[in-house]
Short mmCIF file of C-alpha atoms in Angstrom, two decimals:
data_model
loop_
_atom_site.label_atom_id
_atom_site.label_comp_id
_atom_site.label_asym_id
_atom_site.label_seq_id
_atom_site.Cartn_x
_atom_site.Cartn_y
_atom_site.Cartn_z
CA MET A 1169 -15.02 -7.56 7.45
CA ASP A 1170 -12.67 -7.99 10.36
CA SER A 1171 -14.23 -9.63 13.44
CA SER A 1172 -11.90 -7.72 15.77
CA ILE A 1173 -13.35 -4.48 14.40
CA LEU A 1174 -16.96 -5.63 14.28
CA GLY A 1175 -16.67 -6.92 17.84
CA GLY A 1176 -16.27 -3.33 19.01
CA TYR A 1177 -19.87 -2.45 18.11
CA VAL A 1178 -22.11 -2.28 21.19
CA GLY A 1179 -24.61 -5.11 21.23
CA THR A 1180 -22.97 -7.01 18.36
CA ASP A 1181 -23.73 -10.74 18.42
CA GLN A 1182 -20.40 -12.54 18.08
CA SER A 1183 -22.10 -15.48 16.35
CA ALA A 1184 -23.51 -13.06 13.79
CA VAL A 1185 -20.02 -11.60 13.30
CA ALA A 1186 -18.58 -15.06 12.66
CA SER A 1187 -21.42 -15.93 10.30
CA SER A 1188 -20.94 -12.69 8.37
CA ASN A 1189 -17.18 -13.26 8.09
CA GLU A 1190 -17.70 -16.81 6.84
CA GLU A 1191 -20.23 -15.75 4.22
CA LEU A 1192 -17.92 -13.00 2.97
CA ALA A 1193 -15.12 -15.57 2.63
CA ARG A 1194 -17.45 -17.95 0.79
CA LEU A 1195 -18.50 -15.21 -1.61
CA ALA A 1196 -14.80 -14.55 -2.38
CA GLU A 1197 -14.34 -18.29 -2.84
CA ASP A 1198 -17.21 -18.34 -5.35
CA LEU A 1199 -15.57 -15.47 -7.25
CA TRP A 1200 -12.28 -17.38 -7.33
CA ASP A 1201 -14.11 -20.42 -8.76
CA LEU A 1202 -15.76 -18.27 -11.41
CA ARG A 1203 -12.42 -16.73 -12.41
CA ILE A 1204 -10.73 -20.14 -12.57
CA GLY A 1205 -13.69 -21.52 -14.52
CA VAL A 1206 -13.25 -18.92 -17.26
CA GLY A 1207 -9.50 -19.50 -17.57
CA SER A 1208 -8.02 -17.26 -14.82
CA PRO A 1209 -7.86 -14.04 -16.88
CA PRO A 1210 -5.33 -11.39 -15.71
CA LEU A 1211 -6.77 -8.62 -13.58
CA ARG A 1212 -5.82 -5.96 -16.11
CA THR A 1213 -7.71 -7.83 -18.83
CA MET A 1214 -10.79 -7.71 -16.63
CA VAL A 1215 -10.30 -3.98 -16.01
CA GLY A 1216 -10.07 -3.33 -19.76
CA LEU A 1217 -13.36 -5.12 -20.48
CA ALA A 1218 -15.38 -3.23 -17.88
CA SER A 1219 -18.01 -0.70 -18.86
CA SER A 1220 -16.92 2.94 -18.78
CA ALA A 1221 -20.02 3.68 -16.70
CA ARG A 1222 -18.88 1.20 -14.04
CA PRO A 1223 -15.06 1.05 -14.22
CA LEU A 1224 -13.07 -1.59 -12.36
CA SER A 1225 -9.57 -1.31 -10.86
CA VAL A 1226 -6.87 -3.88 -10.17
CA SER A 1227 -6.78 -3.10 -6.45
CA ALA A 1228 -10.56 -3.31 -5.97
CA ILE A 1229 -10.80 -6.61 -7.88
CA SER A 1230 -7.97 -8.01 -5.74
CA GLU A 1231 -9.86 -7.00 -2.58
CA ALA A 1232 -13.05 -8.67 -3.79
CA LEU A 1233 -11.24 -11.91 -4.71
CA ASN A 1234 -9.46 -12.02 -1.33
CA GLY A 1235 -12.55 -11.29 0.75
CA LYS A 1236 -11.26 -8.03 2.23
CA ARG A 1237 -14.69 -6.41 2.31
CA LEU A 1238 -18.03 -6.66 0.59
CA PRO A 1239 -17.89 -4.52 -2.58
CA ARG A 1240 -20.76 -2.31 -3.67
CA ARG A 1241 -23.30 -4.18 -5.69
CA ASP A 1242 -22.84 -2.22 -8.91
CA PHE A 1243 -19.09 -2.96 -8.80
CA PHE A 1244 -19.68 -6.60 -7.86
CA MET A 1245 -22.18 -7.19 -10.66
CA GLU A 1246 -19.93 -5.53 -13.23
CA LEU A 1247 -17.07 -7.80 -12.13
CA VAL A 1248 -19.30 -10.88 -12.53
CA ARG A 1249 -20.59 -9.62 -15.90
CA VAL A 1250 -17.01 -9.26 -17.21
CA LEU A 1251 -16.09 -12.79 -16.09
CA LEU A 1252 -19.22 -14.27 -17.67
CA MET A 1253 -18.49 -12.38 -20.88
CA LEU A 1254 -14.98 -13.89 -20.94
CA ASP A 1255 -16.54 -17.32 -20.60
CA GLY A 1256 -18.91 -17.02 -23.53
CA GLY A 1257 -17.04 -14.49 -25.63
CA ARG A 1258 -20.15 -12.38 -26.10
CA PRO A 1259 -22.00 -9.61 -24.20
CA ILE A 1260 -24.15 -10.62 -21.25
CA SER A 1261 -27.70 -9.26 -20.98
CA HIS A 1262 -28.95 -7.93 -17.66
CA ASP A 1263 -31.69 -10.58 -17.50
CA ASP A 1264 -29.19 -13.45 -17.78
CA GLU A 1265 -30.12 -16.16 -15.27
CA ARG A 1266 -26.53 -16.40 -14.03
CA LEU A 1267 -26.46 -12.68 -13.22
CA LYS A 1268 -29.68 -13.07 -11.25
CA LEU A 1269 -28.11 -15.85 -9.17
CA TRP A 1270 -25.05 -13.70 -8.40
CA ARG A 1271 -27.26 -10.75 -7.48
CA VAL A 1272 -29.15 -12.85 -4.94
CA ARG A 1273 -25.85 -14.25 -3.65
CA TRP A 1274 -24.52 -10.72 -3.02
CA MET A 1275 -27.71 -9.76 -1.19
CA GLU A 1276 -27.42 -12.80 1.08
CA VAL A 1277 -24.03 -11.54 2.27
CA GLU A 1278 -25.21 -7.92 2.45
CA ARG A 1279 -28.11 -8.96 4.65
CA LEU A 1280 -25.71 -10.43 7.20
CA ARG A 1281 -23.46 -7.37 7.02
CA VAL A 1282 -26.33 -5.05 7.92
CA ARG A 1283 -27.35 -7.24 10.84
CA VAL A 1284 -23.83 -7.08 12.26
CA ALA A 1285 -23.27 -3.36 11.65
CA LEU A 1286 -26.70 -2.30 12.93
CA PRO A 1287 -27.97 -4.86 15.48
CA GLY A 1288 -31.72 -5.02 15.75
CA THR A 1289 -32.32 -3.65 12.24
CA LYS A 1290 -34.99 -5.41 10.23
CA VAL A 1291 -33.58 -6.36 6.84
CA GLU A 1292 -35.55 -7.65 3.88
CA SER A 1293 -34.72 -11.03 2.46
CA PRO A 1294 -32.96 -11.13 -0.90
CA SER A 1295 -36.23 -12.00 -2.64
CA GLN A 1296 -38.01 -8.99 -1.08
CA ALA A 1297 -35.33 -6.31 -1.24
CA SER A 1298 -35.65 -3.55 -3.80
CA ASP A 1299 -33.10 -3.11 -6.57
CA VAL A 1300 -30.76 -0.64 -4.84
CA ASN A 1301 -27.01 -0.49 -4.38
CA GLN A 1302 -27.12 -0.66 -0.56
CA ILE A 1303 -29.79 -1.68 1.94
CA GLU A 1304 -30.17 1.31 4.27
CA PRO A 1305 -32.69 1.51 7.15
CA ALA A 1306 -34.67 4.75 7.18
CA GLY A 1307 -32.75 7.62 8.73
CA GLN A 1308 -29.52 5.63 9.09
CA LYS A 1309 -26.40 5.28 6.98
CA LEU A 1310 -24.29 2.17 6.80
CA PRO A 1311 -20.56 2.46 7.47
CA ILE A 1312 -18.69 2.98 4.21
CA SER A 1313 -16.23 0.31 5.27
CA LEU A 1314 -15.97 -1.91 8.30
CA ASP A 1315 -12.41 -2.87 7.47
CA SER A 1316 -10.16 0.01 8.62
CA ARG A 1317 -6.92 -1.67 9.52
CA ALA A 1318 -4.47 0.14 11.78
CA SER A 1319 -1.83 2.19 10.03
CA ASP A 1320 0.99 0.15 11.56
CA THR A 1321 0.31 -2.55 8.97
CA GLY A 1322 1.97 -0.21 6.48
CA ARG A 1323 0.50 1.55 3.50
CA LEU A 1324 -0.32 -0.67 0.58
CA VAL A 1325 0.03 1.08 -2.75
CA ASP A 1326 -1.81 -0.18 -5.84
CA GLN A 1327 -0.01 -2.06 -8.58
CA ALA A 1328 2.67 0.13 -10.20
CA LEU A 1329 4.41 -1.90 -12.88
CA ALA A 1330 6.93 0.10 -14.88
CA GLY A 1331 5.29 1.95 -17.72
CA ASP A 1332 1.81 1.85 -16.16
CA GLY A 1333 0.16 4.87 -14.70
CA PRO A 1334 -1.05 4.86 -11.10
CA ASP A 1335 -4.41 3.24 -10.34
CA GLU A 1336 -6.41 4.46 -7.37
CA GLY A 1337 -4.96 5.71 -4.09
CA ALA A 1338 -3.08 3.62 -1.58
CA LYS A 1339 -5.12 1.35 0.63
CA ILE A 1340 -4.35 0.13 4.14
CA THR A 1341 -4.86 -3.58 4.35
CA GLU A 1342 -3.05 -6.86 4.74
CA PRO A 1343 -3.04 -9.90 2.42
CA VAL A 1344 -5.11 -12.81 3.67
CA ASN A 1345 -5.80 -16.33 2.48
CA VAL A 1346 -9.49 -17.07 2.13
CA LYS A 1347 -10.43 -20.29 3.94
CA ALA A 1348 -14.05 -21.23 4.60
CA GLN A 1349 -16.17 -24.29 5.13
CA THR A 1350 -18.70 -25.46 2.55
CA HIS A 1351 -22.05 -23.72 2.94
CA ARG A 1352 -25.11 -24.25 0.76
CA THR A 1353 -27.73 -21.71 -0.23
CA PRO A 1354 -30.01 -21.94 -3.28
CA ALA A 1355 -28.14 -19.12 -5.01
CA ARG A 1356 -24.74 -20.65 -4.25
CA GLU A 1357 -25.83 -24.09 -5.46
CA GLY A 1358 -27.08 -22.53 -8.69
CA ILE A 1359 -23.76 -20.71 -9.20
CA GLN A 1360 -21.66 -23.80 -8.52
CA ALA A 1361 -23.77 -25.79 -10.95
CA TYR A 1362 -22.26 -23.63 -13.71
CA TYR A 1363 -18.72 -23.66 -12.30
CA PRO A 1364 -18.04 -26.57 -9.90
CA ARG A 1365 -15.11 -26.03 -7.56
CA SER A 1366 -11.80 -27.38 -8.79
CA SER A 1367 -10.10 -29.81 -6.41
CA LYS A 1368 -6.68 -29.29 -7.96
CA LYS A 1369 -6.23 -25.71 -9.14
CA LEU A 1370 -5.53 -23.53 -6.12
CA PRO A 1371 -4.39 -19.90 -5.86
CA GLY A 1372 -0.64 -19.37 -5.64
CA GLU A 1373 1.22 -17.93 -2.67
CA ASP A 1374 1.98 -14.23 -2.27
CA ILE A 1375 5.62 -13.11 -2.21
CA VAL A 1376 6.92 -10.38 0.11
CA LEU A 1377 10.17 -8.69 -0.99
CA PRO A 1378 11.92 -6.33 1.47
CA VAL A 1379 14.00 -3.86 -0.56
CA GLN A 1380 16.17 -1.00 0.72
CA PHE A 1381 15.93 2.43 -0.91
CA PRO A 1382 17.91 5.61 -0.17
CA LEU A 1383 15.96 8.72 0.80
CA GLU A 1384 16.34 10.22 -2.69
CA GLU A 1385 14.62 7.23 -4.35
CA CYS A 1386 11.85 7.16 -1.75
CA ALA A 1387 11.26 10.87 -2.28
CA PHE A 1388 11.22 11.04 -6.06
CA GLY A 1389 10.47 7.49 -7.16
CA VAL A 1390 12.56 5.02 -9.12
CA ILE A 1391 12.29 2.10 -11.56
CA LYS A 1392 13.91 -1.05 -10.19
CA GLU A 1393 14.73 -4.48 -11.57
CA LEU A 1394 13.80 -7.13 -9.02
CA GLU A 1395 14.78 -10.78 -9.16
CA PHE A 1396 13.21 -13.32 -6.82
CA PRO A 1397 12.56 -17.08 -6.55
CA THR A 1398 9.05 -18.17 -7.49
CA ALA A 1399 6.94 -21.01 -8.86
CA ALA A 1400 6.14 -20.79 -12.58
CA LEU A 1401 3.72 -22.71 -14.78
CA CYS A 1402 5.13 -25.95 -16.17
CA SER A 1403 5.45 -25.41 -19.93
CA ALA A 1404 5.42 -29.16 -20.64
CA CYS A 1405 1.94 -29.84 -19.23
CA GLN A 1406 0.59 -26.27 -18.95
CA GLY A 1407 -0.21 -26.87 -15.30
CA SER A 1408 -2.31 -30.00 -15.72
CA GLY A 1409 0.31 -32.27 -14.10
CA ASN A 1410 -0.17 -34.88 -16.84
CA GLU A 1411 1.78 -35.62 -19.99
CA ALA A 1412 0.32 -34.07 -23.12
CA GLY A 1413 -2.41 -36.32 -24.52
CA LYS A 1414 -2.03 -38.81 -21.67
CA SER A 1415 -4.34 -37.85 -18.83
CA LYS A 1416 -3.31 -40.80 -16.67
CA ARG A 1417 0.47 -40.36 -16.97
CA THR A 1418 2.20 -37.90 -14.63
CA CYS A 1419 4.24 -35.14 -16.22
CA LYS A 1420 7.92 -36.02 -15.93
CA VAL A 1421 9.04 -32.39 -15.86
CA CYS A 1422 7.03 -31.13 -12.88
CA ARG A 1423 6.18 -34.58 -11.46
CA GLY A 1424 2.49 -33.78 -11.40
CA GLY A 1425 2.71 -30.46 -9.58
CA GLY A 1426 1.88 -28.33 -12.62
CA ARG A 1427 4.59 -25.81 -11.72
CA LEU A 1428 8.37 -25.51 -11.39
CA ARG A 1429 10.66 -23.57 -9.06
CA THR A 1430 12.53 -20.85 -10.91
CA SER A 1431 13.64 -17.24 -10.60
CA ARG A 1432 11.94 -14.28 -12.17
CA LYS A 1433 12.82 -10.67 -13.01
CA ILE A 1434 10.30 -7.86 -13.14
CA SER A 1435 10.69 -4.14 -13.66
CA VAL A 1436 8.76 -2.19 -11.05
CA LYS A 1437 7.94 1.48 -10.71
CA VAL A 1438 8.19 2.79 -7.16
CA PRO A 1439 6.08 5.96 -6.88
CA ALA A 1440 7.39 9.18 -5.37
CA GLY A 1441 6.65 9.70 -1.69
CA VAL A 1442 6.92 6.17 -0.31
CA GLU A 1443 8.43 5.77 3.14
CA ASP A 1444 9.80 3.12 5.47
CA GLY A 1445 7.13 0.42 5.88
CA THR A 1446 5.22 1.18 2.67
CA ARG A 1447 4.09 -1.96 0.86
CA ILE A 1448 3.49 -1.91 -2.89
CA GLN A 1449 1.27 -4.56 -4.45
CA PHE A 1450 1.91 -6.07 -7.87
CA ALA A 1451 -1.16 -8.18 -8.63
CA ASP A 1452 -0.76 -11.59 -10.32
CA GLN A 1453 3.04 -11.45 -10.17
CA GLY A 1454 3.48 -14.05 -7.40
CA GLU A 1455 3.73 -17.83 -7.46
CA VAL A 1456 1.54 -19.88 -9.77
CA GLY A 1457 -0.83 -22.04 -7.75
CA PRO A 1458 -0.73 -25.86 -7.51
CA GLY A 1459 -2.17 -27.50 -10.59
CA GLY A 1460 -1.64 -24.33 -12.60
CA GLY A 1461 -3.88 -22.23 -10.36
CA PRO A 1462 -4.00 -18.42 -10.56
CA PRO A 1463 -0.85 -16.64 -9.37
CA GLY A 1464 -0.57 -14.77 -6.10
CA ASP A 1465 0.65 -11.22 -5.70
CA VAL A 1466 4.07 -9.68 -5.06
CA TYR A 1467 4.35 -7.21 -2.18
CA LEU A 1468 7.40 -4.95 -2.20
CA TRP A 1469 8.24 -3.86 1.36
CA VAL A 1470 10.05 -0.51 1.37
CA GLU A 1471 12.95 -0.12 3.82
CA GLU A 1472 14.22 3.47 3.78
CA ILE A 1473 17.95 3.91 4.41
CA PRO A 1474 18.63 6.78 6.89
CA HIS A 1475 20.21 9.83 5.25
CA HIS A 1476 23.53 11.21 6.54
CA PHE A 1477 22.29 14.82 6.58
CA PHE A 1478 18.50 14.98 6.36
CA CYS A 1479 16.06 13.56 8.89
CA ARG A 1480 12.61 12.69 7.55
CA LYS A 1481 9.43 13.24 9.58
CA GLY A 1482 6.46 12.32 7.45
CA ASP A 1483 6.85 14.27 4.24
CA ASP A 1484 8.91 17.03 5.91
CA LEU A 1485 12.70 17.10 6.01
CA HIS A 1486 14.89 18.52 8.80
CA CYS A 1487 18.59 19.34 8.78
CA THR A 1488 21.13 21.29 10.87
CA ALA A 1489 23.27 24.00 9.29
CA ALA A 1490 26.34 25.24 11.18
CA VAL A 1491 27.28 28.91 10.69
CA SER A 1492 30.35 30.78 11.90
CA VAL A 1493 30.23 33.32 14.73
CA ALA A 1494 30.87 36.14 12.29
CA LEU A 1495 28.08 35.02 9.94
CA ALA A 1496 25.65 34.62 12.83
CA VAL A 1497 26.48 38.12 14.12
CA LEU A 1498 26.81 40.03 10.87
CA GLY A 1499 24.42 38.05 8.66
CA GLY A 1500 24.98 37.07 5.09
CA GLN A 1501 24.36 34.14 2.75
CA MET A 1502 25.23 30.45 2.69
CA VAL A 1503 24.66 27.64 0.20
CA LEU A 1504 22.72 24.52 1.29
CA GLU A 1505 22.77 21.31 -0.73
CA THR A 1506 19.22 19.85 -0.79
CA LEU A 1507 18.08 16.53 -2.29
CA GLU A 1508 17.54 18.19 -5.67
CA ARG A 1509 19.79 21.23 -6.00
CA GLU A 1510 21.68 23.96 -4.19
CA GLU A 1511 19.65 26.56 -2.27
CA THR A 1512 20.98 29.96 -1.18
CA LEU A 1513 19.95 30.79 2.40
CA VAL A 1514 19.83 34.36 3.71
CA ILE A 1515 21.23 34.56 7.27
CA GLN A 1516 19.78 37.46 9.22
CA PRO A 1517 22.16 39.47 11.47
CA GLY A 1518 22.04 38.28 15.06
CA THR A 1519 20.94 34.73 14.21
CA GLN A 1520 20.75 32.71 17.43
CA PRO A 1521 21.61 29.02 17.88
CA GLY A 1522 18.47 26.92 17.43
CA LYS A 1523 16.75 29.29 15.03
CA VAL A 1524 14.69 27.46 12.38
CA ILE A 1525 13.71 28.61 8.91
CA LYS A 1526 11.23 26.82 6.64
CA LEU A 1527 11.68 26.28 2.92
CA GLU A 1528 8.19 25.54 1.64
CA GLY A 1529 7.81 22.79 -0.95
CA ARG A 1530 11.38 21.50 -0.56
CA GLY A 1531 10.43 18.32 1.28
CA VAL A 1532 9.24 14.92 0.06
CA PRO A 1533 6.38 14.75 -2.50
CA HIS A 1534 3.05 13.57 -1.07
CA LEU A 1535 2.21 10.01 -2.06
CA ARG A 1536 -1.40 10.66 -3.03
CA ASP A 1537 -1.39 14.14 -4.55
CA GLY A 1538 0.88 16.63 -6.26
CA GLY A 1539 1.89 18.54 -3.14
CA ARG A 1540 5.15 18.36 -1.21
CA GLY A 1541 6.35 18.65 2.35
CA ASP A 1542 8.66 21.38 3.65
CA LEU A 1543 12.35 21.59 4.53
CA PHE A 1544 13.21 22.91 8.00
CA VAL A 1545 16.76 24.22 8.52
CA HIS A 1546 17.95 24.36 12.15
CA PHE A 1547 20.92 26.70 12.73
CA SER A 1548 23.81 26.08 15.08
CA VAL A 1549 26.70 28.49 15.72
CA GLN A 1550 30.14 26.99 15.19
CA ILE A 1551 32.52 28.15 17.97
CA PRO A 1552 36.17 27.99 16.93
CA THR A 1553 38.39 25.79 19.10
CA LEU A 1554 41.79 26.88 17.75
CA ILE A 1555 42.48 30.60 17.26
CA ASP A 1556 45.71 32.47 16.66
CA PRO A 1557 47.01 35.42 18.77
CA GLU A 1558 45.61 37.98 16.37
CA GLU A 1559 42.12 36.47 16.70
CA ILE A 1560 42.51 36.45 20.50
CA MET A 1561 43.20 40.17 20.50
CA LEU A 1562 40.18 40.82 18.29
CA PHE A 1563 37.89 38.89 20.62
CA LEU A 1564 39.33 40.77 23.62
CA LYS A 1565 38.69 44.05 21.88
CA LEU A 1566 35.15 42.96 21.08
CA ALA A 1567 34.57 42.00 24.70
CA ASN A 1568 35.76 45.41 25.92
CA LEU A 1569 33.50 47.16 23.41
CA ASN A 1570 30.58 45.21 24.80
CA GLN A 1571 31.53 46.45 28.35
CA GLN A 1572 32.26 42.95 29.56
CA PRO A 1573 34.20 42.49 32.87
CA GLU A 1574 37.94 42.61 32.41
CA ILE A 1575 39.04 39.49 30.55
CA THR A 1576 42.55 38.13 30.43
CA PRO A 1577 43.61 35.49 27.94
CA TRP A 1578 43.58 31.93 29.28
CA GLN A 1579 47.01 30.47 29.93
CA ASP A 1580 47.94 26.88 30.60
CA GLU A 1581 49.01 26.53 34.28
CA SER A 1582 51.98 24.32 33.39
CA GLU A 1583 53.29 27.09 31.15
CA ALA A 1584 52.71 29.74 33.84
CA LEU A 1585 54.76 27.79 36.47
CA SER A 1586 57.65 27.08 34.19
CA PRO A 1587 60.77 29.33 34.78
#
């Protein structure tokens, strides 16, 4: 939850906001410790082990680990169940003592969230609350999400590695580093008794890569090879920082850091419909953390190169087509080169400058669904600047037919004064 957003609620206690934010960060910290304690499994491995009745997604797991918002309890408990299963290598029963501790821990944070969102609401303690997904006072609904970042942070699209299908829809958020002070509750002490916090393995840094794309690639998607500097796991010590079999001797390759600076190449799939400012997240593709900690994420920042002919406004495209005087007056057909193919436009007789026609479905594909924007063609009439004597006579004849005042051809004054 974002304190700047929660602070806008009338009657919200700022100390309660701070307490709620800290507890949410601590809960994310506990999840990080659990993940590290079971060997830092990749997010996609965790997704694959989830129950079909309660599916997980890479983006939602990333949010939970980074403390973006408090997840629903059914999602949270399924995430914990998967991690515990990875630890023991066998299914986890619902009456497992560790699951009970995590359930109480979630309810501790939820209790604070309700107090901040609905000041003055009486909330049951974790030991008294019924087994429901959300604690809702009678006649009131909790906000679905208290973290609705402004759109100027850019759209963040879920992980789209080449060859993978899309996950869920894009989410508007911003990467944060979870930092919180130590706080003790009975549930948290019980959890940390199973997985004490590591003092050496820390999450790796995120990497932001600004990449330029032409309009065509933004519109229809593309697969790109990206190369960037990063920190990789030291193969000599596997991140421990010590020589193999010698716990007290520092690794000579990484000098105890557990990682090495290197460059990396990844193939990424940019979905159709991205625009300038879109950010695409590739989970677990960033720098390995100190001591061999879990890797951060890679964020690809899309920079759209302006097109020489088309102007993009959202998912619609605009362009200007110049027609001759004769075509504007008499009507006819003209060929327009779009982003995909040639389109034949029908010009109505008497077309005026500034007239606009719309070609439905010829714009940019929508990012989140199968629809497309439209193409708007703005007409301008091209007036000739150089005409021969025969054309002058034709225009004079046309003017007389239209009962215009008597017109004489323009003559340069210097030529008229010459003998």
